[in-house]
mmCIF file of C-alpha atoms and ligand atoms in Angstrom:
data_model
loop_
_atom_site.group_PDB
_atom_site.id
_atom_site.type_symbol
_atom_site.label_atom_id
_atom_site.label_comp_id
_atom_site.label_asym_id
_atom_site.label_seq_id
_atom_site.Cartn_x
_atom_site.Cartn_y
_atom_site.Cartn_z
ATOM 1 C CA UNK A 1 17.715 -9.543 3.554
ATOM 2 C CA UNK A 2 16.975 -6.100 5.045
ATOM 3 C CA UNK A 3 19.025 -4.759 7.831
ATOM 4 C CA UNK A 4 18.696 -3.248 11.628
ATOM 5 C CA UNK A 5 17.306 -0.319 10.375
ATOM 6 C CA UNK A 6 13.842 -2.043 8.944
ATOM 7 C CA UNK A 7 12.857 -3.126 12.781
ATOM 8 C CA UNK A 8 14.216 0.319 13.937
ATOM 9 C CA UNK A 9 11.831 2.225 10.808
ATOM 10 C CA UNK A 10 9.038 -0.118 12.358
ATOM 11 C CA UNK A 11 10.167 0.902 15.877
ATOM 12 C CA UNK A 12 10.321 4.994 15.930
ATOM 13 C CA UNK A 13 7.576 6.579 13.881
ATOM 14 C CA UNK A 14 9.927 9.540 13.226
ATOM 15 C CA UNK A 15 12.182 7.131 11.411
ATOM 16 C CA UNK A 16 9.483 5.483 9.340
ATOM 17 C CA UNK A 17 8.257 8.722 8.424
ATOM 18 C CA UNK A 18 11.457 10.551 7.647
ATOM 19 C CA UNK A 19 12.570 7.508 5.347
ATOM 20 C CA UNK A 20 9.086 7.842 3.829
ATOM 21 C CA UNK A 21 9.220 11.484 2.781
ATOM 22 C CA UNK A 22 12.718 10.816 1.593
ATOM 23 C CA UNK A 23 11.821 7.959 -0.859
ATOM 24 C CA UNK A 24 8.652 9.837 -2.130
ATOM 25 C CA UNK A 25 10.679 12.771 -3.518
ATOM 26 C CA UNK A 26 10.800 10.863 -6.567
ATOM 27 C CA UNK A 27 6.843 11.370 -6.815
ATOM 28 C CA UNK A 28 7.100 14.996 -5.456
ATOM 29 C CA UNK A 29 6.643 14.277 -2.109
ATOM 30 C CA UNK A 30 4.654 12.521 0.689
ATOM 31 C CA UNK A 31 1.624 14.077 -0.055
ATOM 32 C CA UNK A 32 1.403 13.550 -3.593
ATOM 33 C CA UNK A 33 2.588 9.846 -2.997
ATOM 34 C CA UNK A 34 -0.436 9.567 -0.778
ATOM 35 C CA UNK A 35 -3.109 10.724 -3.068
ATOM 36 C CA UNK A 36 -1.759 8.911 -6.351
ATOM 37 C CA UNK A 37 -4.006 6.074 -5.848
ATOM 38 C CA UNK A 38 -7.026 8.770 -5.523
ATOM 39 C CA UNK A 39 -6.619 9.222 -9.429
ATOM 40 C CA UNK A 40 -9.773 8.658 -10.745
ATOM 41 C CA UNK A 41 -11.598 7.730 -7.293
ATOM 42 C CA UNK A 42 -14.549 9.770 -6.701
ATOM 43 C CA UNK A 43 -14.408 12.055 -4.018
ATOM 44 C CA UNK A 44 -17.940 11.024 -2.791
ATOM 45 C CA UNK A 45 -18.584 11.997 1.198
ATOM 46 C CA UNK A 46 -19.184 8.776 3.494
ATOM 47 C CA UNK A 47 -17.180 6.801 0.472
ATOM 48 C CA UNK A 48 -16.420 3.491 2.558
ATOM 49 C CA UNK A 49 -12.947 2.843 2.146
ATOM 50 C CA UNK A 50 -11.215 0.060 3.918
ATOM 51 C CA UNK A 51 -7.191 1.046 3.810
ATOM 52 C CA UNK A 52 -5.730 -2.339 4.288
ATOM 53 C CA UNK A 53 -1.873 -2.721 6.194
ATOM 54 C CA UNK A 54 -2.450 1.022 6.990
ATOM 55 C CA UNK A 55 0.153 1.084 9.435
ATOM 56 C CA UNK A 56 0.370 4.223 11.682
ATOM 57 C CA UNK A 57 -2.510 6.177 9.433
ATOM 58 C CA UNK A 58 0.084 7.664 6.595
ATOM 59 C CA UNK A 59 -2.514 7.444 4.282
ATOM 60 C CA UNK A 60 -5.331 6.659 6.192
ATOM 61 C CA UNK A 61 -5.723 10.718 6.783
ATOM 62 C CA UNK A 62 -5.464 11.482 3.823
ATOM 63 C CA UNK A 63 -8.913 9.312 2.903
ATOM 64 C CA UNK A 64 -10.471 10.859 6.104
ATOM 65 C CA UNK A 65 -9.421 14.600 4.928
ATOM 66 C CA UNK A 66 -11.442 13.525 1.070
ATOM 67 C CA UNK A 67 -14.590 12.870 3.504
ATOM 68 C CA UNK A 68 -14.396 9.006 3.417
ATOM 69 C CA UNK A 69 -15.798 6.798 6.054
ATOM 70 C CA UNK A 70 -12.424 4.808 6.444
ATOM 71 C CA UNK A 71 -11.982 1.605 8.280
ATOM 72 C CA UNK A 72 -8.158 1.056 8.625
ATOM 73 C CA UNK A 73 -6.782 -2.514 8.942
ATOM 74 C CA UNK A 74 -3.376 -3.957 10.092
ATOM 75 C CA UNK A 75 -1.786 -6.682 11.451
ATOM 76 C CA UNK A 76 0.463 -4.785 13.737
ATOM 77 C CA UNK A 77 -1.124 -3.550 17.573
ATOM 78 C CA UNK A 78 2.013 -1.301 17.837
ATOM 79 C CA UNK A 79 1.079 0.161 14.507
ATOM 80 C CA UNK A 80 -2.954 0.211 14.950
ATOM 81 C CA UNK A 81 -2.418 2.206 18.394
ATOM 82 C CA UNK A 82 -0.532 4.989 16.547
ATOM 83 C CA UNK A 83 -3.222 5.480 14.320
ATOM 84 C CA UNK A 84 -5.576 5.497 16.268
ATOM 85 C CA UNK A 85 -3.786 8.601 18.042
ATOM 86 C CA UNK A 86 -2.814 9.919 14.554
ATOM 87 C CA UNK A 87 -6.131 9.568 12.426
ATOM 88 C CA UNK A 88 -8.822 9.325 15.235
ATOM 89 C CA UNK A 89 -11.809 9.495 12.789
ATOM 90 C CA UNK A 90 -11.189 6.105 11.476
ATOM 91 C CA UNK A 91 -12.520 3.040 12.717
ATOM 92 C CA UNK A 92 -9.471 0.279 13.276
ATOM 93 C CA UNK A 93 -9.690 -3.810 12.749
ATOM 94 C CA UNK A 94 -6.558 -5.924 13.903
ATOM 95 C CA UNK A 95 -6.378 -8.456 11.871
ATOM 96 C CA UNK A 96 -4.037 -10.143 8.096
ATOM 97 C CA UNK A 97 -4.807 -8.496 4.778
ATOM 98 C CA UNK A 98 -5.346 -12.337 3.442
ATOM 99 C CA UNK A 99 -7.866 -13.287 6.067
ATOM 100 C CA UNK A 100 -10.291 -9.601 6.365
ATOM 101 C CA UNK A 101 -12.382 -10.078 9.354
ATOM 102 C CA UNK A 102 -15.024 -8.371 7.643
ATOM 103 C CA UNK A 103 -18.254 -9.426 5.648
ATOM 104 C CA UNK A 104 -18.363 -9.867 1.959
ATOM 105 C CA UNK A 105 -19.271 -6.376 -0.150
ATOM 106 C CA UNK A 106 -18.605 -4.155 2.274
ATOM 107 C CA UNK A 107 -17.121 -1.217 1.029
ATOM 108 C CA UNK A 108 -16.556 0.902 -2.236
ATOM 109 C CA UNK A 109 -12.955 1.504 -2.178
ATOM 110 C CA UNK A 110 -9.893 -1.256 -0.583
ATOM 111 C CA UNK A 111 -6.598 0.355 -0.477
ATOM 112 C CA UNK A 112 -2.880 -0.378 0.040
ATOM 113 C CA UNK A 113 -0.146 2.085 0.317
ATOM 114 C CA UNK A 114 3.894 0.636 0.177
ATOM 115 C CA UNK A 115 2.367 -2.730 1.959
ATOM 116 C CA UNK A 116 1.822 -5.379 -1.048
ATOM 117 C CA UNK A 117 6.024 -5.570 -1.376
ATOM 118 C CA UNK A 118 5.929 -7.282 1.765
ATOM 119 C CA UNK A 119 3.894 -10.133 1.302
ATOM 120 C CA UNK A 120 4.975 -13.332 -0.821
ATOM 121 C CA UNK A 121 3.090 -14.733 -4.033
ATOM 122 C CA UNK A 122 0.596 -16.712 -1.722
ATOM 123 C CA UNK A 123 -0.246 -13.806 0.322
ATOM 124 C CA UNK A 124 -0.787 -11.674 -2.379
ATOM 125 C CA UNK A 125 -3.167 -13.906 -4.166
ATOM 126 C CA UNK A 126 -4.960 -14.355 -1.115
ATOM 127 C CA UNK A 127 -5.043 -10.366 -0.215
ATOM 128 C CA UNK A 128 -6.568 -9.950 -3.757
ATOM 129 C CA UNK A 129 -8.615 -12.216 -3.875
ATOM 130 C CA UNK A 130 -10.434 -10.742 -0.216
ATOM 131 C CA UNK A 131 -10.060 -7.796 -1.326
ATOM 132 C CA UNK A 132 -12.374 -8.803 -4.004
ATOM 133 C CA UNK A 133 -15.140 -10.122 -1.769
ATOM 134 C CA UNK A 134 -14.883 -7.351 0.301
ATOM 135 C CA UNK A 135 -15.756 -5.021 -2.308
ATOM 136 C CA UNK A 136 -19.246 -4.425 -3.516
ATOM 137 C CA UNK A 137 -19.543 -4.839 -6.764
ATOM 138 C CA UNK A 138 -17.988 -2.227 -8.812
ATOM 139 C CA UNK A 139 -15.669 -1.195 -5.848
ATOM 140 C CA UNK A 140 -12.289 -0.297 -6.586
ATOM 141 C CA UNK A 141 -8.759 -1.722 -5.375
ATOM 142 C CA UNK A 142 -6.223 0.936 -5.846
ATOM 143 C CA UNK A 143 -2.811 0.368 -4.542
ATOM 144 C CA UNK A 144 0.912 2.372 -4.733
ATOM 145 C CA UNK A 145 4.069 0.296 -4.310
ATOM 146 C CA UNK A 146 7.600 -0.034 -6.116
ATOM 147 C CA UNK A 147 7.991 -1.456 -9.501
ATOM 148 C CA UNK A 148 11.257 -2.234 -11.348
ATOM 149 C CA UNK A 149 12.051 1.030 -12.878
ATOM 150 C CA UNK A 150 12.155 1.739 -16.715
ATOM 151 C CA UNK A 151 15.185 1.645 -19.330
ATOM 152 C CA UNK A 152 14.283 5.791 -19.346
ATOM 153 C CA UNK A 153 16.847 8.144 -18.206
ATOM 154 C CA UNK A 154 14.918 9.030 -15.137
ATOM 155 C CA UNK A 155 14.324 5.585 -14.239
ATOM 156 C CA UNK A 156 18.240 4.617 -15.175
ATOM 157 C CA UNK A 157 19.200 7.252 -12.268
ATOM 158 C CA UNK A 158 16.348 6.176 -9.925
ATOM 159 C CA UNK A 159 17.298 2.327 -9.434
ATOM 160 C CA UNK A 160 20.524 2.836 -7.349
ATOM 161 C CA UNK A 161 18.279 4.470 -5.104
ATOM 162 C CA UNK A 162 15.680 2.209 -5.371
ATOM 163 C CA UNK A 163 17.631 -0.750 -4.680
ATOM 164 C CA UNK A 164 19.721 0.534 -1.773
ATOM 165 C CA UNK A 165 16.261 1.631 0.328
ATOM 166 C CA UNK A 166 15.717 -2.405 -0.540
ATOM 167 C CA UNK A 167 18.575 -3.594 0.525
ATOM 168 C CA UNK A 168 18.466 -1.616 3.716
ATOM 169 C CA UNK A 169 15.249 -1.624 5.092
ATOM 170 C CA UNK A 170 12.954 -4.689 2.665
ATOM 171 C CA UNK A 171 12.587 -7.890 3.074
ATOM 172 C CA UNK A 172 13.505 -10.470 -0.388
ATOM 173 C CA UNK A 173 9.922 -10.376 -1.112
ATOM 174 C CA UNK A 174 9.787 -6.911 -2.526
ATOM 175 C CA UNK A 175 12.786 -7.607 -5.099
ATOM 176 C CA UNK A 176 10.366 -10.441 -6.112
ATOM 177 C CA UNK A 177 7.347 -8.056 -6.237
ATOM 178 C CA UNK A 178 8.668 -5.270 -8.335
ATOM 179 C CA UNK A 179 8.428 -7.955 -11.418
ATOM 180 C CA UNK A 180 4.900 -8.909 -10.596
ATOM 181 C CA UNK A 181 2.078 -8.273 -12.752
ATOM 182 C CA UNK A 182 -0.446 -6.883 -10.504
ATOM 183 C CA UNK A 183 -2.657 -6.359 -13.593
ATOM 184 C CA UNK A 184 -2.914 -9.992 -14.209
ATOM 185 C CA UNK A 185 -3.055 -11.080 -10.968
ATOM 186 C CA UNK A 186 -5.943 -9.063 -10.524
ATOM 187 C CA UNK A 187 -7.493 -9.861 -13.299
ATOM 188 C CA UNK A 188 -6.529 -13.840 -12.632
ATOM 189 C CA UNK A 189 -8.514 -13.219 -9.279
ATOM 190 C CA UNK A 190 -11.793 -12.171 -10.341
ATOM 191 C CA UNK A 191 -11.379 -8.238 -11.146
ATOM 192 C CA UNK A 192 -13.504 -7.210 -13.767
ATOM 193 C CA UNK A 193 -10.506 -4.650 -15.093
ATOM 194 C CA UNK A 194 -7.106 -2.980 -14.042
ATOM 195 C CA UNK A 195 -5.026 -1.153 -14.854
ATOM 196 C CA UNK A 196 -1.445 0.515 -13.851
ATOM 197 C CA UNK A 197 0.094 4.100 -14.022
ATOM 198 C CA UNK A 198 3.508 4.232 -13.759
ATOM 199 C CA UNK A 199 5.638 7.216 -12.271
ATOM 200 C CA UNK A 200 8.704 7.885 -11.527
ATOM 201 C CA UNK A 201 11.151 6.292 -14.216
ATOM 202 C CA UNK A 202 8.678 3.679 -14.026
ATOM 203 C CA UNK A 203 9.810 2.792 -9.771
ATOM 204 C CA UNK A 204 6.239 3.710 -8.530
ATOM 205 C CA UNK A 205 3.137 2.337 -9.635
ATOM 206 C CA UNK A 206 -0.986 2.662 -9.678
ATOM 207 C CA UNK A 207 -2.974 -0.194 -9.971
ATOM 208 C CA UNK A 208 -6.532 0.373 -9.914
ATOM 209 C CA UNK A 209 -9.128 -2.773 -10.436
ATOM 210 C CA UNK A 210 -12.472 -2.870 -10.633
ATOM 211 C CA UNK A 211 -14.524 -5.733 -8.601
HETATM 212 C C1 SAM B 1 5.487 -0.531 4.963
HETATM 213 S S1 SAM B 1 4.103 -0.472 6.023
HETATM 214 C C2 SAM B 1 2.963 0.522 5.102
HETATM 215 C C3 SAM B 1 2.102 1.326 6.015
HETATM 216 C C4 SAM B 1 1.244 2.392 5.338
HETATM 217 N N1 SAM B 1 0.227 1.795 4.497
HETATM 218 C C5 SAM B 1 2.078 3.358 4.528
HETATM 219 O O1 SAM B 1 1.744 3.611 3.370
HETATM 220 O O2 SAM B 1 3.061 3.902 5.047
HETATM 221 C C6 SAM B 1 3.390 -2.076 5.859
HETATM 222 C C7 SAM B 1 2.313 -2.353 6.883
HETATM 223 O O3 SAM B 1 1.708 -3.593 6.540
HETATM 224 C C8 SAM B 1 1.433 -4.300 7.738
HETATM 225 N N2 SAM B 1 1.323 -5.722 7.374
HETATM 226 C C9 SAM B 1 2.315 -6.520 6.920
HETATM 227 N N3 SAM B 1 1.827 -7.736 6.624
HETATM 228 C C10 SAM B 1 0.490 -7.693 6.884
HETATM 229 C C11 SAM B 1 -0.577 -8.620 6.747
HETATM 230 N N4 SAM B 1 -0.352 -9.849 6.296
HETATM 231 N N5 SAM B 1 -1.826 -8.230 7.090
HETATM 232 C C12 SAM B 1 -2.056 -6.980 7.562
HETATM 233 N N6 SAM B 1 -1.080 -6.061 7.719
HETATM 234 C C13 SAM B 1 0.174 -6.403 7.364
HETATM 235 C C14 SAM B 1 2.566 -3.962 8.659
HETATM 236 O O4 SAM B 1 2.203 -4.158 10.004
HETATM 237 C C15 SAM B 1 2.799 -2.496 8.308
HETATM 238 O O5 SAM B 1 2.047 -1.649 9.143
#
């Protein structure tokens, strides 16, 4: 599905980023969509965090401003060169989410912002399951994405909106995704624990696992 205007979001940063703070109003905002997977994380200096499909930096700087030593990873050149110019103090790694080019307990922290939607039931196995060996143990995966929203008032009103920004700019994959339990999944994987916060009538959530 999707339309014109998810290669055009991908195409003009201003576009990606004014959808962005649009659909995060919901949550507050940007910057509180941003730090809800930072619930709960320590805010240790030199924390390595690998932010995995990090796109043009969006949350990326947002590590970097708690002190992290952040290694950003995407699949996208077009995407990697704006952050690069965005978020400077990261390092960057080209390469797929389900094939990290990196070596086995490597860092403390592997997060995903609004990326896991995208992939389909293969690739998200696979993306958990590296993002397991990537971690040391203990580590923690924290990721935000969409989720089918609740039977609540708030989350009644919230899916017309949730399911127009699908239609328009996602691929089929995310109407797939919003009914997948992450929680499982990581625990099917390997993670010792997770668990999910839900915000939002229930159309955001947190899941946090533990390598
Ligand atoms: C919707 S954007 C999210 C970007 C950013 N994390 C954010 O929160 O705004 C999804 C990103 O995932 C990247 N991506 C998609 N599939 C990927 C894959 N298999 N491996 C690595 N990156 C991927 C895209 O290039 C894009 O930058």
């Amino acid at each position: 599905m999707a339309t014109v205007l998810r290669d055009l979001s991908y195409r003009y940063q201003w576009l990606y980023d004014g959808v962005s703070r649009l659909a995060t109003l919901a949550v507050g905002g940007e910057s509180q969509f941003r730090q809800l997977p930072m619930v709960g994380v320590p805010e240790t200096p030199g924390l390595r965090v690998l932010d995995l499909c990090c796109g043009s930096g969006q949350t990326t700087a947002f590590w970097v401003a708690r002190g992290a030593t952040v290694t950003g990873l995407d699949a996208s050149p077009r995407s990697l060169d704006r952050a690069k110019v965005n978020v400077p103090e990261a390092d960057y790694v080209q390469g797929f989410a389900e094939e990290i080019p990196l070596p086995d307990n490597s860092f403390q922290v592997v997060h995903t912002s609004a990326a896991l939607h995208e992939m389909t039931s293969d690739q998200l196995r696979q993306i958990l399951q590296e993002a397991l060996r990537v971690l040391e143990p203990g580590g923690m995966l924290t990721t935000v994405d969409f989720h089918r929203p609740d039977s609540t008032v708030t989350g009644r009103l919230l899916w017309p909106g949730l399911m127009t920004f699908m239609a328009l700019f996602e691929t089929e994959t995310s109407w797939a995704f919003i009914d997948v339990d992450l929680v499982e999944l990581c625990k099917s994987v390997g993670f010792r624990s997770a668990e999910q916060r839900c915000y939002a009538g229930g159309s955001v959530q947190v899941v946090q696992a533990i390598a």
